[in-house]
Short mmCIF file of C-alpha atoms in Angstrom, two decimals:
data_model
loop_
_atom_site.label_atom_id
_atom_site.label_comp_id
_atom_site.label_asym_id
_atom_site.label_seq_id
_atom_site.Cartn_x
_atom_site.Cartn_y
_atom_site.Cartn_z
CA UNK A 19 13.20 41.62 -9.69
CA UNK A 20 16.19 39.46 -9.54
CA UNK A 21 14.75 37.33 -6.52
CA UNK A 22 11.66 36.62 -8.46
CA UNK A 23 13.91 35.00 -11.58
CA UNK A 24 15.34 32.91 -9.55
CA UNK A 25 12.74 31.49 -7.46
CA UNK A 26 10.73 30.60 -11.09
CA UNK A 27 14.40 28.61 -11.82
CA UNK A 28 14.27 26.77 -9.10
CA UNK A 29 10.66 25.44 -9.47
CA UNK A 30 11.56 24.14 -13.08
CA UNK A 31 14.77 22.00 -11.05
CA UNK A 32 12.21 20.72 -8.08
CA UNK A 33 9.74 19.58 -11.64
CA UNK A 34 12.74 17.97 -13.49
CA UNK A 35 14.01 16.25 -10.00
CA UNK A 36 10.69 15.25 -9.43
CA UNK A 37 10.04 13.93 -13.41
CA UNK A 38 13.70 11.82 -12.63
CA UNK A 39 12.24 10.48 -9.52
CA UNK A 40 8.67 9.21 -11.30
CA UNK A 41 10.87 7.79 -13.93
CA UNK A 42 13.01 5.66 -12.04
CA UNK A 43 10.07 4.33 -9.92
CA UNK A 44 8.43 3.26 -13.05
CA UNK A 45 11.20 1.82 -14.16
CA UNK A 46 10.97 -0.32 -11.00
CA UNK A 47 7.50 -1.37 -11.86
CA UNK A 48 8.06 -2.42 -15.21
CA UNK A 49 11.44 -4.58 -13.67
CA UNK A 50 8.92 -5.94 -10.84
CA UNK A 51 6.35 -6.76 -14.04
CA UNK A 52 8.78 -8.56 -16.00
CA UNK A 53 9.75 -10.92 -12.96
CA UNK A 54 6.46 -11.70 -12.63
CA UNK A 55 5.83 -12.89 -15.81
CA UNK A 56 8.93 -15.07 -15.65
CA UNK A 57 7.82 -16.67 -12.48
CA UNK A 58 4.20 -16.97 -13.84
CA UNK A 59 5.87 -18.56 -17.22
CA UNK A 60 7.62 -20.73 -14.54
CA UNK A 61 4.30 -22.24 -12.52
CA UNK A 62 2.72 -23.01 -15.86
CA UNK A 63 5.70 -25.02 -16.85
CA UNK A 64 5.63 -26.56 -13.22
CA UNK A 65 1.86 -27.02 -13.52
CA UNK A 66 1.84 -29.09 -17.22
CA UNK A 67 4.80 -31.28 -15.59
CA UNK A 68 2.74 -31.92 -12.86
CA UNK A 69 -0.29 -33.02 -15.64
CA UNK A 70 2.12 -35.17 -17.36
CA UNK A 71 3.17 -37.26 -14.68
CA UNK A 72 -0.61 -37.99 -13.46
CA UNK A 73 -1.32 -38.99 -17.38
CA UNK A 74 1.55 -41.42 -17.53
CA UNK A 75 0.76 -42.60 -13.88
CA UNK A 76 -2.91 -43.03 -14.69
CA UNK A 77 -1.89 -44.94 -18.04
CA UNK A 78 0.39 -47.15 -16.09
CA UNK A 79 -2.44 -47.75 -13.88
CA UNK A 80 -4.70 -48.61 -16.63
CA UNK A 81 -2.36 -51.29 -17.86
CA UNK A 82 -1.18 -53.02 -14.77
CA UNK A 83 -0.21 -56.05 -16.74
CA UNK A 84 2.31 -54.13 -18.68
CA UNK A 85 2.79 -50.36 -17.17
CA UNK A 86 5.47 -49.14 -19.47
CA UNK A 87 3.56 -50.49 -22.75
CA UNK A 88 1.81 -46.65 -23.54
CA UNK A 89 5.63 -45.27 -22.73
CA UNK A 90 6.38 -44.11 -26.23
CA UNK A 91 3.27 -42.95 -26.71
CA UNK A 92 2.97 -41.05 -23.72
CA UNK A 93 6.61 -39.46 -24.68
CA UNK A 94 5.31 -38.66 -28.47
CA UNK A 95 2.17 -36.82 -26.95
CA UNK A 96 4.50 -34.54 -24.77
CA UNK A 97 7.85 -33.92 -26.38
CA UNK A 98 6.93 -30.72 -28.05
CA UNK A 99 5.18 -29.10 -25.14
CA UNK A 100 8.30 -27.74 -23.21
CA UNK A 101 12.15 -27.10 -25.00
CA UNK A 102 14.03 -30.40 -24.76
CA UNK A 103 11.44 -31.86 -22.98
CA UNK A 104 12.39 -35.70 -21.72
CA UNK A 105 10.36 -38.32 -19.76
CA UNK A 106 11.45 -41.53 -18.12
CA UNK A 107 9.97 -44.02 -16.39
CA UNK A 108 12.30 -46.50 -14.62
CA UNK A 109 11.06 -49.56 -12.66
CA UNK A 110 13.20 -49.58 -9.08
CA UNK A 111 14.83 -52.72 -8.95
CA UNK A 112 14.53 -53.17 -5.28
CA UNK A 113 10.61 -52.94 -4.85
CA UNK A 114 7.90 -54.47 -6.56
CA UNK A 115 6.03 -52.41 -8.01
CA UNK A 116 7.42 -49.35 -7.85
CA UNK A 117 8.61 -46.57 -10.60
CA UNK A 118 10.80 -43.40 -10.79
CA UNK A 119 8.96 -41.11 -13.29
CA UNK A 120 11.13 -38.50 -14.02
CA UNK A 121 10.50 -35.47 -16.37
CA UNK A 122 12.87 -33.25 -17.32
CA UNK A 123 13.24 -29.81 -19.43
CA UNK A 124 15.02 -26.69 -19.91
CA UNK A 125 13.77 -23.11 -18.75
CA UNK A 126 16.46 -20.41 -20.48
CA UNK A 127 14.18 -17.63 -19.16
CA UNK A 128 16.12 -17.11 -16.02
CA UNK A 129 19.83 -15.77 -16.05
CA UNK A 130 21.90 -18.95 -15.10
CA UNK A 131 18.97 -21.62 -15.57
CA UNK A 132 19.07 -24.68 -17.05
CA UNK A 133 17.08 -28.02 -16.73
CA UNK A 134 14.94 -28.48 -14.49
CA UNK A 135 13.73 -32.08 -13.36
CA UNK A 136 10.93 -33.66 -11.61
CA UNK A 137 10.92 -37.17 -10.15
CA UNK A 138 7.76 -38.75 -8.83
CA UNK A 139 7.66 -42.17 -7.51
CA UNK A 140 4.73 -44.21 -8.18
CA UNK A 141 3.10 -47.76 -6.92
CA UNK A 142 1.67 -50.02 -8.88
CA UNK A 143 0.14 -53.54 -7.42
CA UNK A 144 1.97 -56.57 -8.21
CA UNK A 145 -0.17 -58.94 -10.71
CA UNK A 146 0.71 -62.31 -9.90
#
């Protein structure tokens, strides 16, 4: 009689070692979830940067004669979309023609992030 006690004892351990083990694995998943919604958050924010500088580099294209004139416009449209979002375009001295359009914003998400920043360089054709 006593052998058959302590077999049903261990079967309960070999369930709660086996309940521990399911646990942590799911506790894995969930970790492995929330990265992936971080990184997803990420490639969105990447993706509407990306959008912003094609809208101010198709305005500047629209208005050869003066590129920067929809500039404040184009900053007023965007400032709220990402936190501390900032744009700047900057004509490079050296080259006719050509801008730095930089945007620039902060992603707290990640442990140790800060700002991120995109620079695109664009051409423009010189009006004479």
């Amino acid at each position: 009689m006593n052998g058959k006690g302590q077999s049903s004892g261990f079967t309960l351990i070999e369930a709660l070692v086996a309940l521990l083990v399911l646990s942590i694995g799911l506790l894995g998943l969930a970790g492995l979830q929330l990265h992936a919604l971080q990184y997803a958050h990420s490639s969105y924010q990447r993706t509407l940067v990306n959008m912003q500088a094609l809208d101010m580099a198709e305005r500047m294209w629209t208005h050869l004669a003066e590129p920067l004139s929809e500039l404040e416009e184009w900053r007023a449209s965007n400032r709220l979309s990402l936190p501390n979002w900032k744009g700047a375009v900057v004509a490079a001295s050296d080259q006719p023609g050509a801008y730095w359009l930089t945007i620039s914003w902060n992603d707290r998400r990640f442990s140790g992030a800060g700002t991120y920043s995109f620079s695109y360089q664009l051409r423009l054709p010189v009006l004479d």
